[in-house]
Amino acid sequence: MSKHPADKVDRLSIRERPKGFPIMHQNWGKLLFMHWRIDAELLRPLIPERLKIDTFDGEAWIGVIPFTMWNVRPSFTPPVPWLSEFDEINVRTYVHYDGVPGVWFFSLDANSAVAVLGARTVFNLPYFNARIELEQEGDRVDYSSKRTEEPPAEFKARWKIGSKLGQSDPESLDFFLTERYCLYAAKSERLHRLRIHHRPWVLFEAEVESYSSTMIESHGLPTPEGEPLVHYAEEIEVDFWSPEEV
């Protein structure tokens, strides 16, 4: 698939804070971006036709992103400890609609039944229940996930946090893969865009020391070839706005 002309995808204005009040606040941390190149034609049947697959230099990408969350709450309420902290791992690619780039999630696994039910209901997102464990010792992080419903999917990895990279250049692949400020979701024939806002990612290098996964394969996609392109981020605060139909 050819590269989409840069003038048709505005990657900067989407970073501005949306008007109105956010409906939800979250903190994300211990986040590992793992990305592989993938044939866009493999992704096409899994994504609504109205969405165009976003590419960088003509190449589509798929990501597996494990992380942890806390202070998850509606914007107008305080956090509840046993409801506001959980772990998540998602499988995603990148799309755009009407020039607005965003994320398309194939799956999101979390170890909070309340969060899974809420996200399925409110945001029409493909959440699944999973058993997830995260442990950190020094600059090494161990993360494992096993889905507890169908279709089965597992993930296990250990990575070492490396040197600070800082914020990404808007023309870089790092920016393309990480600086995403909306997501798209579909229900029947209806397509929604959900805006988020946070400060630019401060990225770190990371080395994956061990890795096994069936997260991508659970969607009928082939195992990615080669080593992943990896970035790490320590912590960020995120606000969410109400979904809007597009």
Coordinates of C-alpha atoms in Angstrom, one line a residue, residues 105-224:
F105 CA -7.6 -1.7 18.8
F106 CA -7.9 -5.4 17.9
S107 CA -8.0 -6.4 21.6
L108 CA -7.4 -5.0 25.1
D109 CA -6.9 -7.4 28.0
A110 CA -7.2 -6.3 31.6
N111 CA -7.2 -7.8 35.0
S112 CA -10.3 -5.9 36.2
A113 CA -13.7 -7.3 35.4
V114 CA -15.3 -3.9 36.2
A115 CA -13.0 -2.1 33.7
V116 CA -13.6 -4.7 31.1
L117 CA -17.4 -4.5 31.4
G118 CA -17.4 -0.7 31.5
A119 CA -15.1 -0.3 28.4
R120 CA -17.2 -2.8 26.4
T121 CA -20.4 -1.0 27.3
V122 CA -19.4 2.7 27.2
F123 CA -16.7 2.7 24.5
N124 CA -17.5 -0.4 22.4
L125 CA -14.0 -1.6 22.7
P126 CA -12.9 -5.3 22.4
Y127 CA -11.9 -5.8 26.0
F128 CA -11.1 -9.2 27.5
N129 CA -10.6 -10.5 31.1
A130 CA -7.1 -11.7 31.8
R131 CA -4.8 -12.7 34.7
I132 CA -1.9 -10.2 34.6
E133 CA 1.2 -9.9 36.7
L134 CA 3.8 -7.1 36.7
E135 CA 7.0 -7.1 38.7
Q136 CA 9.9 -4.7 38.6
E137 CA 13.4 -5.1 40.1
G138 CA 15.7 -2.3 39.4
D139 CA 15.7 -1.5 35.7
R140 CA 14.1 -4.8 34.7
V141 CA 10.4 -5.4 34.3
D142 CA 8.6 -8.8 34.1
Y143 CA 5.1 -8.9 32.7
S144 CA 2.8 -11.8 32.0
S145 CA -0.8 -12.1 30.9
K146 CA -3.1 -15.0 30.2
R147 CA -6.6 -14.3 28.9
T148 CA -9.4 -16.1 30.9
E149 CA -12.0 -16.1 28.0
E150 CA -12.1 -17.0 24.4
P151 CA -10.2 -16.7 22.1
P152 CA -7.1 -17.7 24.2
A153 CA -4.1 -15.4 24.2
E154 CA -1.0 -15.2 26.3
F155 CA 2.0 -12.9 26.7
K156 CA 5.2 -13.1 28.7
A157 CA 8.2 -10.8 28.5
R158 CA 11.1 -9.4 30.4
W159 CA 12.7 -6.1 29.4
K160 CA 15.5 -3.8 30.6
I161 CA 14.9 -0.1 30.7
G162 CA 17.6 1.8 28.9
S163 CA 18.7 5.4 28.3
K164 CA 16.4 8.3 28.0
L165 CA 15.5 9.4 24.4
G166 CA 13.2 12.3 25.2
Q167 CA 10.4 13.6 23.1
S168 CA 10.0 12.4 19.5
D169 CA 10.5 14.5 16.4
P170 CA 7.2 14.9 14.6
E171 CA 8.7 13.6 11.3
S172 CA 10.1 10.4 13.0
L173 CA 8.8 6.9 13.1
D174 CA 8.9 7.1 16.9
F175 CA 6.4 9.9 16.8
F176 CA 4.2 8.0 14.3
L177 CA 4.0 5.0 16.6
T178 CA 3.6 6.6 19.9
E179 CA 2.1 10.1 19.6
R180 CA -1.6 9.1 19.1
Y181 CA -4.3 11.3 20.6
C182 CA -7.5 9.5 19.6
L183 CA -8.9 6.1 19.1
Y184 CA -11.6 4.7 16.9
A185 CA -14.3 2.2 17.7
A186 CA -17.2 0.8 15.8
K187 CA -20.6 -0.7 16.6
S188 CA -22.6 -2.1 13.8
E189 CA -22.3 0.5 11.0
R190 CA -21.6 3.4 13.4
L191 CA -18.0 4.7 13.8
H192 CA -16.9 6.7 16.9
R193 CA -13.8 8.8 17.6
L194 CA -12.7 9.1 21.2
R195 CA -10.2 12.0 22.0
I196 CA -7.5 11.8 24.7
H197 CA -5.0 14.4 25.8
H198 CA -1.6 14.1 27.6
R199 CA 1.8 15.7 27.5
P200 CA 4.1 14.3 24.8
W201 CA 5.7 11.0 25.6
V202 CA 9.2 11.0 27.1
L203 CA 10.6 7.8 25.6
F204 CA 13.4 5.5 26.8
E205 CA 15.3 2.8 25.0
A206 CA 14.5 -0.7 26.1
E207 CA 16.0 -4.2 25.6
V208 CA 13.6 -7.2 25.5
E209 CA 15.5 -10.0 27.2
S210 CA 12.8 -12.7 26.8
Y211 CA 9.5 -12.7 25.0
S212 CA 6.7 -15.1 24.0
S213 CA 3.2 -14.2 22.9
T214 CA 0.1 -15.3 21.0
M215 CA -1.6 -11.9 21.3
I216 CA -1.3 -11.0 17.6
E217 CA -1.9 -14.6 16.4
S218 CA -5.2 -14.7 18.4
H219 CA -6.6 -12.4 15.6
G220 CA -5.8 -14.8 12.9
L221 CA -2.7 -12.8 11.9
P222 CA 0.7 -14.4 11.3
T223 CA 3.5 -14.2 13.8
P224 CA 5.5 -11.1 13.0

